[in-house]
Coordinates of C-alpha atoms in Angstrom, one line a residue:
Chain A
M1 CA -54.3 -54.2 1.8
S2 CA -51.8 -56.0 4.1
H3 CA -54.5 -58.6 5.1
A4 CA -54.8 -59.8 1.5
E5 CA -51.6 -61.8 1.4
T6 CA -53.7 -65.0 1.7
G7 CA -56.7 -63.8 -0.2
H8 CA -55.2 -63.4 -3.7
L9 CA -56.5 -65.4 -6.5
L10 CA -53.5 -64.6 -8.7
K11 CA -50.2 -63.0 -7.9
V12 CA -47.9 -62.1 -10.7
E13 CA -44.3 -61.1 -10.0
G14 CA -41.7 -59.8 -12.4
L15 CA -43.1 -61.6 -15.5
T16 CA -40.8 -61.2 -18.5
K17 CA -40.9 -62.7 -21.9
R18 CA -38.4 -61.9 -24.7
Y19 CA -38.4 -62.9 -28.3
G20 CA -34.7 -63.0 -28.9
A21 CA -33.4 -59.4 -28.4
R22 CA -37.0 -58.0 -28.6
I23 CA -39.1 -57.6 -25.6
G24 CA -42.5 -59.3 -25.4
C25 CA -43.4 -58.0 -22.0
A26 CA -41.0 -56.9 -19.2
D27 CA -41.2 -57.1 -15.5
V28 CA -44.9 -57.2 -15.1
S29 CA -46.3 -57.5 -11.6
F30 CA -49.9 -57.3 -10.3
D31 CA -52.3 -59.0 -8.0
L32 CA -55.8 -60.2 -8.7
W33 CA -58.4 -60.8 -6.0
P34 CA -61.4 -63.2 -6.3
G35 CA -64.3 -61.7 -8.2
E36 CA -62.2 -58.9 -9.7
V37 CA -61.9 -58.1 -13.4
M38 CA -58.6 -56.7 -14.6
G39 CA -58.4 -55.0 -18.0
I40 CA -55.2 -54.8 -20.0
V41 CA -55.1 -52.2 -22.7
G42 CA -52.5 -50.9 -25.1
E43 CA -51.9 -50.6 -28.8
S44 CA -51.1 -53.5 -31.1
G45 CA -47.6 -54.9 -30.4
S46 CA -47.5 -53.6 -26.8
G47 CA -47.2 -57.1 -25.4
K48 CA -50.8 -57.5 -24.1
S49 CA -51.3 -60.9 -25.8
T50 CA -47.8 -62.1 -24.9
L51 CA -48.6 -61.3 -21.3
L52 CA -52.0 -63.1 -21.4
N53 CA -50.5 -66.1 -23.0
C54 CA -47.7 -66.3 -20.4
L55 CA -50.3 -66.0 -17.6
A56 CA -52.5 -68.7 -19.1
G57 CA -49.5 -71.1 -19.6
H58 CA -49.5 -71.0 -23.4
L59 CA -46.1 -69.4 -23.4
V60 CA -43.2 -70.0 -21.1
P61 CA -41.9 -66.7 -19.7
D62 CA -38.2 -66.1 -19.3
A63 CA -38.5 -64.8 -15.8
G64 CA -41.0 -64.2 -13.1
R65 CA -43.7 -66.1 -11.2
V66 CA -47.4 -66.6 -11.7
M67 CA -48.9 -67.7 -8.4
F68 CA -52.4 -69.1 -8.5
D69 CA -54.6 -70.0 -5.6
T70 CA -55.2 -73.7 -6.4
R71 CA -58.0 -75.5 -4.7
A72 CA -55.9 -78.3 -3.4
E73 CA -52.6 -76.7 -2.5
G74 CA -53.2 -73.0 -2.1
M75 CA -50.8 -70.5 -3.8
K76 CA -48.7 -72.3 -6.4
D77 CA -46.4 -71.2 -9.2
T78 CA -48.1 -72.2 -12.4
I79 CA -44.9 -71.8 -14.4
T80 CA -43.0 -74.4 -12.5
M81 CA -45.9 -76.8 -12.0
S82 CA -46.0 -79.9 -14.1
E83 CA -47.7 -79.9 -17.4
P84 CA -50.5 -82.3 -16.4
E85 CA -51.3 -80.0 -13.4
R86 CA -51.3 -77.0 -15.6
R87 CA -53.6 -78.7 -18.2
M88 CA -55.9 -79.7 -15.4
L89 CA -56.1 -76.1 -14.3
G90 CA -56.7 -75.2 -18.0
R91 CA -59.9 -77.3 -18.1
T92 CA -61.2 -76.7 -14.6
D93 CA -60.4 -73.5 -12.8
W94 CA -59.2 -71.6 -15.9
A95 CA -60.9 -70.6 -19.1
F96 CA -59.5 -68.9 -22.2
V97 CA -61.7 -67.0 -24.6
H98 CA -59.9 -66.4 -27.9
Q99 CA -60.4 -63.4 -30.1
H100 CA -61.4 -65.6 -33.0
A101 CA -64.0 -68.1 -31.9
R102 CA -62.5 -70.5 -34.5
D103 CA -59.4 -70.8 -32.4
G104 CA -61.4 -71.8 -29.3
L105 CA -64.1 -74.0 -30.8
R106 CA -64.0 -77.3 -32.6
M107 CA -65.6 -76.3 -35.8
N108 CA -66.5 -79.9 -36.9
V109 CA -68.2 -80.8 -33.6
S110 CA -71.8 -79.8 -32.7
A111 CA -72.5 -77.0 -30.3
G112 CA -73.5 -79.5 -27.6
G113 CA -70.3 -81.4 -28.1
N114 CA -68.3 -78.2 -27.9
V115 CA -69.9 -77.3 -24.6
G116 CA -69.6 -80.8 -23.3
E117 CA -66.0 -81.3 -24.1
R118 CA -64.7 -79.8 -20.9
L119 CA -67.1 -81.8 -18.8
M120 CA -66.0 -85.0 -20.5
A121 CA -62.4 -84.0 -20.0
V122 CA -62.9 -83.9 -16.3
G123 CA -64.7 -87.3 -16.3
A124 CA -68.4 -86.8 -17.0
R125 CA -69.6 -90.1 -18.5
H126 CA -73.4 -89.7 -18.5
Y127 CA -74.7 -88.5 -21.9
G128 CA -78.0 -87.2 -20.6
E129 CA -76.4 -85.1 -17.9
I130 CA -73.8 -83.7 -20.3
R131 CA -76.5 -82.8 -22.7
D132 CA -78.6 -81.2 -20.0
S133 CA -75.8 -78.9 -18.9
A134 CA -75.0 -78.1 -22.5
E135 CA -78.6 -77.1 -23.1
D136 CA -78.6 -75.0 -19.9
W137 CA -75.4 -73.2 -21.0
L138 CA -76.6 -72.5 -24.5
G139 CA -79.7 -70.9 -22.9
R140 CA -77.5 -68.8 -20.6
V141 CA -75.6 -67.4 -23.6
E142 CA -78.8 -66.8 -25.5
I143 CA -78.4 -69.5 -28.1
D144 CA -81.7 -71.4 -28.9
S145 CA -81.5 -74.9 -27.6
G146 CA -82.8 -76.1 -30.9
R147 CA -79.3 -75.4 -32.3
I148 CA -77.6 -77.8 -30.0
D149 CA -76.8 -80.3 -32.7
D150 CA -75.7 -77.7 -35.3
R151 CA -72.0 -77.1 -35.9
P152 CA -70.4 -73.8 -35.2
T153 CA -69.8 -73.3 -38.9
A154 CA -73.6 -72.7 -39.2
F155 CA -73.4 -70.0 -36.5
S156 CA -72.9 -66.2 -37.0
G157 CA -69.8 -64.6 -35.6
G158 CA -71.6 -63.4 -32.5
M159 CA -73.1 -66.7 -31.8
Q160 CA -69.8 -68.5 -32.2
Q161 CA -68.3 -66.1 -29.7
R162 CA -71.1 -66.8 -27.2
L163 CA -70.7 -70.5 -27.8
Q164 CA -67.1 -70.2 -27.0
I165 CA -67.9 -68.5 -23.8
A166 CA -70.4 -71.2 -22.8
R167 CA -67.9 -73.9 -23.6
N168 CA -65.4 -72.2 -21.3
L169 CA -67.7 -71.4 -18.4
V170 CA -69.4 -74.8 -18.2
T171 CA -67.0 -76.2 -15.7
G172 CA -67.4 -73.2 -13.4
P173 CA -63.9 -71.8 -13.7
R174 CA -62.6 -69.2 -11.2
L175 CA -60.4 -67.3 -13.6
V176 CA -61.2 -66.4 -17.2
F177 CA -58.6 -65.1 -19.6
M178 CA -60.1 -63.1 -22.5
D179 CA -58.2 -62.0 -25.6
E180 CA -60.1 -59.3 -27.4
P181 CA -63.5 -61.1 -26.7
T182 CA -65.4 -58.5 -28.8
G183 CA -62.9 -58.0 -31.6
G184 CA -64.3 -58.5 -35.1
L185 CA -67.9 -58.2 -34.1
D186 CA -70.2 -55.4 -35.1
V187 CA -71.1 -52.8 -32.5
S188 CA -74.6 -54.0 -31.7
V189 CA -73.4 -57.6 -31.3
Q190 CA -70.6 -56.3 -29.2
A191 CA -73.0 -54.5 -26.9
R192 CA -75.0 -57.7 -26.3
L193 CA -72.0 -59.7 -25.8
L194 CA -70.6 -57.2 -23.2
D195 CA -74.0 -57.2 -21.5
L196 CA -73.9 -61.0 -21.3
L197 CA -70.3 -61.1 -20.1
R198 CA -71.0 -58.5 -17.4
G199 CA -74.0 -60.5 -16.2
L200 CA -72.1 -63.8 -16.1
V201 CA -69.1 -62.3 -14.4
R202 CA -71.2 -60.7 -11.7
E203 CA -73.5 -63.7 -11.3
M204 CA -70.8 -66.3 -11.1
G205 CA -68.3 -64.2 -9.1
L206 CA -65.7 -64.8 -11.8
S207 CA -62.3 -63.2 -11.9
A208 CA -61.2 -62.2 -15.3
I209 CA -58.3 -60.8 -17.1
I210 CA -59.4 -59.0 -20.3
V211 CA -57.0 -58.0 -23.0
T212 CA -58.4 -55.5 -25.4
H213 CA -57.6 -52.3 -27.3
D214 CA -61.2 -51.1 -26.9
L215 CA -61.5 -48.8 -24.0
A216 CA -65.3 -49.1 -23.9
V217 CA -65.0 -52.8 -23.1
V218 CA -62.8 -52.2 -20.1
R219 CA -64.9 -49.3 -19.0
L220 CA -67.9 -51.6 -18.9
L221 CA -66.3 -54.7 -17.5
A222 CA -63.0 -54.0 -15.7
D223 CA -62.6 -53.0 -12.1
R224 CA -59.0 -52.2 -12.6
L225 CA -56.8 -51.4 -15.5
M226 CA -53.3 -51.8 -16.7
V227 CA -52.0 -49.8 -19.6
M228 CA -49.1 -51.3 -21.6
K229 CA -46.7 -49.8 -24.0
D230 CA -43.6 -51.5 -25.6
G231 CA -43.9 -54.4 -23.2
H232 CA -44.0 -52.3 -20.1
V233 CA -46.9 -51.4 -17.8
V234 CA -46.9 -47.7 -17.9
E235 CA -49.9 -47.1 -15.7
A236 CA -52.3 -49.0 -13.5
G237 CA -55.2 -48.3 -11.2
L238 CA -59.0 -48.3 -10.9
T239 CA -60.6 -48.2 -14.3
D240 CA -62.5 -45.0 -13.9
Q241 CA -59.5 -43.3 -12.4
V242 CA -57.2 -44.2 -15.2
L243 CA -59.6 -43.4 -17.9
D244 CA -60.9 -40.1 -16.4
D245 CA -57.6 -38.8 -15.1
P246 CA -54.8 -40.4 -17.1
Q247 CA -51.3 -39.6 -15.8
H248 CA -48.9 -41.1 -18.3
A249 CA -48.5 -39.4 -21.6
Y250 CA -49.3 -42.6 -23.5
T251 CA -52.5 -43.1 -21.6
Q252 CA -53.6 -39.6 -22.3
L253 CA -53.0 -40.2 -26.0
L254 CA -54.9 -43.4 -25.8
V255 CA -57.9 -41.9 -24.1
S256 CA -58.0 -38.9 -26.3
S257 CA -57.8 -41.0 -29.5
V258 CA -61.2 -42.6 -28.9
L259 CA -63.6 -41.4 -31.5
Q260 CA -66.6 -39.6 -30.1
V261 CA -69.8 -40.2 -32.0
Chain B
M1 CA -36.5 -122.0 -50.9
S2 CA -35.7 -118.8 -52.6
D3 CA -32.9 -116.3 -52.7
Y4 CA -34.7 -114.1 -50.2
N5 CA -33.6 -113.8 -46.6
F6 CA -35.9 -115.8 -44.3
A7 CA -39.3 -114.0 -44.3
Y8 CA -38.1 -111.4 -46.9
L9 CA -36.8 -108.7 -44.4
D10 CA -33.1 -108.6 -43.6
E11 CA -32.0 -109.6 -40.1
Q12 CA -31.2 -106.1 -38.9
T13 CA -34.6 -104.9 -39.9
K14 CA -36.3 -107.8 -38.1
R15 CA -34.2 -107.0 -35.1
M16 CA -35.3 -103.4 -35.1
I17 CA -39.0 -104.5 -35.5
R18 CA -38.6 -107.0 -32.6
R19 CA -37.3 -104.3 -30.4
A20 CA -40.4 -102.1 -31.2
I21 CA -42.6 -105.1 -30.5
L22 CA -41.0 -105.8 -27.1
K23 CA -41.3 -102.1 -26.2
G24 CA -45.0 -102.3 -27.3
L25 CA -45.6 -105.3 -25.1
A26 CA -43.9 -103.6 -22.2
I27 CA -46.3 -100.6 -22.5
P28 CA -49.6 -102.1 -23.6
G29 CA -51.5 -99.8 -26.0
Y30 CA -48.6 -97.4 -26.5
Q31 CA -47.7 -96.6 -30.1
V32 CA -44.1 -97.3 -30.7
P33 CA -42.6 -95.6 -33.8
F34 CA -40.5 -97.9 -36.0
A35 CA -38.6 -97.5 -39.3
S36 CA -41.2 -99.1 -41.6
R37 CA -39.7 -100.6 -44.7
E38 CA -41.0 -100.5 -48.2
M39 CA -42.6 -103.8 -48.9
P40 CA -43.4 -105.4 -52.3
M41 CA -47.1 -104.5 -52.0
P42 CA -49.0 -101.2 -51.8
Y43 CA -49.7 -99.4 -48.5
G44 CA -53.1 -100.4 -47.3
W45 CA -52.5 -104.0 -48.2
G46 CA -51.1 -104.8 -44.8
T47 CA -47.5 -103.7 -45.0
G48 CA -47.4 -103.1 -41.3
G49 CA -48.9 -106.5 -40.4
V50 CA -46.6 -108.2 -42.9
Q51 CA -43.5 -106.6 -41.3
V52 CA -44.6 -107.6 -37.8
S53 CA -45.3 -111.2 -39.0
A54 CA -41.9 -111.3 -40.8
A55 CA -40.2 -110.3 -37.5
T56 CA -42.3 -112.8 -35.5
L57 CA -42.1 -115.9 -37.7
T58 CA -39.7 -118.8 -37.1
P59 CA -39.2 -121.7 -39.5
E60 CA -41.3 -124.0 -37.3
D61 CA -44.3 -121.7 -37.3
R62 CA -47.6 -122.4 -39.0
L63 CA -49.2 -119.3 -40.5
K64 CA -52.8 -118.4 -41.1
V65 CA -53.8 -115.2 -42.9
I66 CA -57.4 -113.9 -42.8
D67 CA -59.0 -110.9 -44.5
Q68 CA -62.4 -109.9 -43.1
G69 CA -62.5 -113.3 -41.5
A70 CA -62.0 -115.2 -44.7
D71 CA -58.9 -117.2 -45.7
D72 CA -59.7 -117.1 -49.4
T73 CA -59.8 -113.4 -50.3
T74 CA -57.2 -111.7 -52.4
N75 CA -55.4 -110.0 -49.6
A76 CA -55.2 -113.2 -47.5
V77 CA -54.1 -115.4 -50.3
S78 CA -51.4 -113.0 -51.5
I79 CA -49.9 -112.6 -48.0
R80 CA -50.0 -116.3 -47.4
K81 CA -48.3 -117.0 -50.7
F82 CA -45.8 -114.2 -49.9
F83 CA -44.6 -116.0 -46.8
E84 CA -44.8 -119.5 -48.3
R85 CA -42.4 -118.2 -50.8
T86 CA -40.1 -116.0 -48.8
A87 CA -40.1 -117.9 -45.5
G88 CA -41.0 -121.4 -46.6
V89 CA -43.2 -121.7 -43.5
A90 CA -46.2 -124.1 -43.3
T91 CA -49.6 -122.5 -43.7
T92 CA -53.0 -123.5 -42.6
E93 CA -56.6 -122.3 -42.7
E94 CA -57.5 -123.8 -39.4
T95 CA -57.4 -121.4 -36.5
A96 CA -56.5 -124.0 -33.9
N97 CA -53.5 -125.2 -35.9
A98 CA -51.9 -121.9 -36.6
S99 CA -49.2 -120.5 -34.4
V100 CA -49.1 -117.0 -36.1
I101 CA -52.3 -115.5 -37.4
Q102 CA -52.2 -112.3 -39.5
T103 CA -55.6 -110.6 -39.7
R104 CA -57.3 -107.8 -41.4
H105 CA -60.6 -106.5 -39.8
R106 CA -61.5 -109.6 -37.7
I107 CA -60.6 -111.7 -34.7
P108 CA -61.3 -115.4 -35.2
E109 CA -64.4 -116.8 -33.5
E110 CA -62.5 -119.7 -31.9
P111 CA -60.8 -118.6 -28.7
L112 CA -57.0 -118.3 -29.2
T113 CA -54.5 -119.9 -26.9
E114 CA -51.2 -119.0 -25.2
D115 CA -49.3 -120.6 -28.0
Q116 CA -50.6 -118.2 -30.6
I117 CA -49.8 -114.7 -31.8
L118 CA -52.4 -112.6 -33.5
V119 CA -51.0 -109.9 -35.9
Y120 CA -53.4 -107.1 -36.9
Q121 CA -53.0 -104.9 -40.0
V122 CA -53.6 -101.3 -39.0
P123 CA -54.4 -98.5 -41.4
I124 CA -54.5 -95.6 -38.9
P125 CA -53.1 -96.3 -35.4
E126 CA -54.1 -93.0 -33.8
P127 CA -57.6 -93.1 -32.3
L128 CA -57.5 -89.4 -31.8
R129 CA -56.5 -88.6 -35.4
F130 CA -59.8 -87.4 -36.8
L131 CA -60.4 -85.2 -33.9
E132 CA -56.9 -83.8 -33.5
P133 CA -54.8 -83.5 -36.7
S134 CA -51.5 -82.6 -35.0
E135 CA -49.3 -85.6 -34.1
I136 CA -47.4 -83.5 -31.5
E137 CA -50.7 -82.7 -29.8
T138 CA -52.0 -86.3 -29.9
R139 CA -48.8 -87.6 -28.4
K140 CA -49.0 -85.1 -25.6
M141 CA -52.6 -86.1 -25.0
H142 CA -51.6 -89.7 -24.7
A143 CA -48.7 -88.8 -22.4
L144 CA -51.0 -86.8 -20.2
E145 CA -54.0 -89.1 -20.4
D146 CA -56.0 -86.2 -21.8
Y147 CA -58.7 -88.3 -23.3
G148 CA -61.9 -86.1 -23.0
L149 CA -61.9 -85.6 -26.8
M150 CA -62.4 -89.4 -27.4
H151 CA -65.8 -89.1 -25.6
V152 CA -66.7 -86.0 -27.7
K153 CA -66.6 -88.3 -30.7
L154 CA -69.0 -90.8 -29.0
Y155 CA -71.2 -87.8 -27.9
E156 CA -71.4 -86.6 -31.5
D157 CA -72.5 -90.1 -32.5
I158 CA -75.3 -90.2 -30.0
A159 CA -76.4 -86.6 -30.8
R160 CA -76.5 -87.4 -34.5
H161 CA -77.7 -91.0 -34.6
G162 CA -79.4 -91.6 -31.3
Q163 CA -76.8 -94.2 -30.4
I164 CA -73.1 -94.8 -30.6
A165 CA -73.0 -95.5 -34.3
T166 CA -69.3 -96.3 -34.4
A167 CA -69.4 -99.9 -35.6
Y168 CA -65.7 -100.6 -36.2
A169 CA -62.4 -99.3 -35.0
Y170 CA -64.3 -98.7 -31.7
P171 CA -61.8 -97.0 -29.3
V172 CA -60.7 -99.0 -26.2
K173 CA -58.8 -98.2 -23.1
V174 CA -56.0 -100.6 -22.2
E175 CA -55.3 -101.5 -18.6
G176 CA -56.8 -98.2 -17.5
R177 CA -54.1 -96.2 -19.3
Y178 CA -53.7 -95.8 -23.0
V179 CA -56.6 -95.3 -25.4
M180 CA -56.0 -97.5 -28.4
D181 CA -57.5 -98.0 -31.9
P182 CA -58.2 -101.7 -32.1
S183 CA -57.8 -101.5 -36.0
P184 CA -61.0 -101.7 -38.1
I185 CA -62.4 -104.8 -36.4
P186 CA -66.1 -104.7 -35.8
K187 CA -67.0 -103.7 -32.3
F188 CA -68.5 -107.2 -32.0
D189 CA -64.8 -108.4 -31.6
N190 CA -63.8 -105.8 -29.0
P191 CA -64.7 -108.0 -26.0
K192 CA -62.5 -110.8 -27.4
M193 CA -59.4 -108.5 -27.1
S194 CA -59.7 -108.3 -23.3
D195 CA -58.1 -111.0 -21.3
M196 CA -57.0 -112.9 -24.5
A197 CA -54.5 -115.7 -23.9
A198 CA -52.7 -115.0 -27.2
I199 CA -50.3 -112.1 -27.8
Q200 CA -51.8 -109.4 -29.9
L201 CA -49.5 -107.3 -32.1
F202 CA -50.6 -104.3 -34.2
G203 CA -48.6 -103.1 -37.2
A204 CA -49.2 -99.9 -39.2
G205 CA -46.8 -99.7 -42.1
R206 CA -47.6 -96.4 -43.7
E207 CA -47.9 -94.6 -40.3
Q208 CA -44.8 -96.4 -39.0
R209 CA -46.3 -97.5 -35.6
I210 CA -46.3 -100.8 -33.7
Y211 CA -48.4 -101.4 -30.6
A212 CA -49.2 -104.5 -28.7
L213 CA -51.3 -106.3 -26.0
P214 CA -49.6 -108.9 -23.9
P215 CA -51.7 -112.0 -22.9
Y216 CA -54.4 -111.4 -20.4
T217 CA -54.5 -107.6 -20.8
Q218 CA -57.6 -105.7 -19.7
V219 CA -59.2 -103.9 -22.7
V220 CA -62.3 -101.8 -22.1
S221 CA -64.5 -100.3 -24.8
L222 CA -65.3 -96.6 -24.1
D223 CA -68.9 -95.6 -23.5
F224 CA -71.4 -93.5 -21.5
R225 CA -73.1 -94.7 -18.4
D226 CA -76.5 -94.2 -20.0
F227 CA -75.3 -95.5 -23.4
P228 CA -73.3 -98.6 -22.5
F229 CA -71.1 -100.4 -25.1
E230 CA -72.8 -103.1 -27.0
A231 CA -71.1 -105.7 -29.1
S232 CA -73.5 -105.7 -32.0
K233 CA -74.0 -108.0 -34.9
A234 CA -76.6 -108.8 -37.5
D235 CA -79.7 -110.2 -35.8
A236 CA -79.8 -113.6 -37.5
P237 CA -78.2 -117.0 -37.4
C238 CA -75.7 -118.1 -40.1
D239 CA -77.5 -119.4 -43.1
L240 CA -74.8 -122.0 -43.7
C241 CA -73.9 -123.4 -40.3
G242 CA -76.6 -122.0 -38.1
A243 CA -74.2 -120.3 -35.7
E244 CA -75.9 -117.6 -33.6
D245 CA -72.8 -116.4 -31.8
S246 CA -70.6 -115.5 -34.7
Y247 CA -70.2 -112.3 -36.7
L248 CA -72.1 -112.3 -39.9
D249 CA -71.6 -111.0 -43.4
E250 CA -74.6 -110.0 -45.4
V251 CA -74.5 -111.4 -48.9
I252 CA -76.7 -110.2 -51.7
V253 CA -77.6 -113.3 -53.7
D254 CA -79.8 -111.9 -56.5
D255 CA -81.1 -108.6 -57.8
E256 CA -84.6 -109.1 -56.3
G257 CA -83.7 -108.2 -52.7
G258 CA -82.6 -111.8 -51.8
R259 CA -79.9 -112.0 -49.2
M260 CA -78.3 -114.3 -46.7
F261 CA -76.2 -114.0 -43.6
I262 CA -73.1 -116.1 -43.4
C263 CA -70.2 -116.3 -40.9
S264 CA -67.5 -113.9 -41.8
D265 CA -65.0 -116.4 -40.2
T266 CA -64.8 -119.0 -43.0
D267 CA -62.8 -121.5 -40.9
Y268 CA -65.3 -121.4 -38.1
C269 CA -68.2 -121.8 -40.4
R270 CA -66.6 -124.8 -42.2
S271 CA -65.7 -126.6 -39.0
R272 CA -69.2 -126.2 -37.7
Q273 CA -70.7 -127.6 -41.0
T274 CA -68.3 -130.5 -40.9
K275 CA -69.4 -131.3 -37.3
T276 CA -73.1 -131.1 -38.0
T277 CA -73.2 -133.0 -41.3
G278 CA -70.4 -135.4 -40.4
V279 CA -69.0 -134.8 -43.9
G280 CA -65.9 -132.7 -44.6
R281 CA -67.8 -131.0 -47.4
V282 CA -68.1 -127.3 -47.8
R283 CA -71.4 -126.0 -49.1
S284 CA -70.8 -123.4 -51.6
R285 CA -72.8 -120.2 -51.7
E286 CA -74.6 -121.3 -54.9
E287 CA -75.8 -124.4 -53.3
A288 CA -77.3 -122.6 -50.3

């Protein structure tokens, strides 16, 4: 993969975050190519969310670099870039899907307003056009366009999560961070959501980093997998390879702990 | 005179407020924090405006105070009396004769001049407040010009009411930079703020913020391309003076659905009546 030096979408080097003496995540390095989906699994407290938040610019890591292929200037360290630049990325090329839809939605703003917010943040000033793309996106995430003026409080958990995804993808981001996107949903809703996500990821050629403790989610969505324990990456590789032939003791435990129905 | 220091506040406090005002003038539309003092009136009665006026007044000034355009309402009368007593300044009800005008919810109809200062009373200075409760976050949004949220509010208006239903405290952008709450003036008054010859000062006492517009500052009301800003008013002429260009109050006159529209700017209405009838007489509401 020597040719890929210029083709990276994201290049993470030695990322470390400490909470005082405790380790959040330590010395994490990986590469992400355009169109690739990376899964991060591990038990609670293993540093998955810390890592994701560092990558997405919500937390400032203590060491390391997060190089992102910006449209204007090519590879650029998102940790040292200025806050306005990072925020601009956050509403154009990046998207962040929270585990709890309430954290990612404005609950007192209608569904249409939620989807339109990112468009307006990047300068859309035509009500009709904003509404059209909101309607289009509600359709894509299988929300009836008749609900466009309803507030998310009137939506079910699964709908809220799909609305959050629509709201994030409306500006055509290139990299999506997802923190347990299916957590807290019942299994049939999960399955539909995964189906939807898989379709969108393939159709839009999205790259994504998905943090989850649910191995079924990464099996379905992720091309590659990183397994974390106590803040360290203990194993990484192609998803099927890691899940079918786990090498590290912890990964073996993780894989064998999945309940079989 | 009285035993009060000139204009009630002590000199150090006035100095502190003047510094905030100067900073506000230097950065039009930016909210400058200041150490708001307790005033001998409740919050919501214009404690911010009163402090800004107190710091602005000189003994030679002539003060006019209006509340919803009127000189004779409780709030206006009380504040006028307050400064008559504590500053001993001359007062007037005539817009053209005033050098300092403190206002609540209106801008006078008569264009102001370079020799005048308009002081607004502001209840909530933060235009983003009802959308984003965190002050830390709103300050960051101002700093980074992250104003998409402001249009979400207007979007919601259109989605719910078919038009931008915000009729007062209509958000504006100052000199292409800061989004500002113009205080609860009707949106009819928004265009008057732009390119105004007078200095405009805004004081929020409870929220401890001062902001300002220097003379001839560009102020643009936010809108959508397909739903442009409209300075709306009641579609009628004033029943007392016949003015068609002034902002009107609707007054219920009986319990059988009778109503009349009259200028909310009492001084403007009176001066027009004087001109048309040639008599300095004010028709009362009962007469009309």
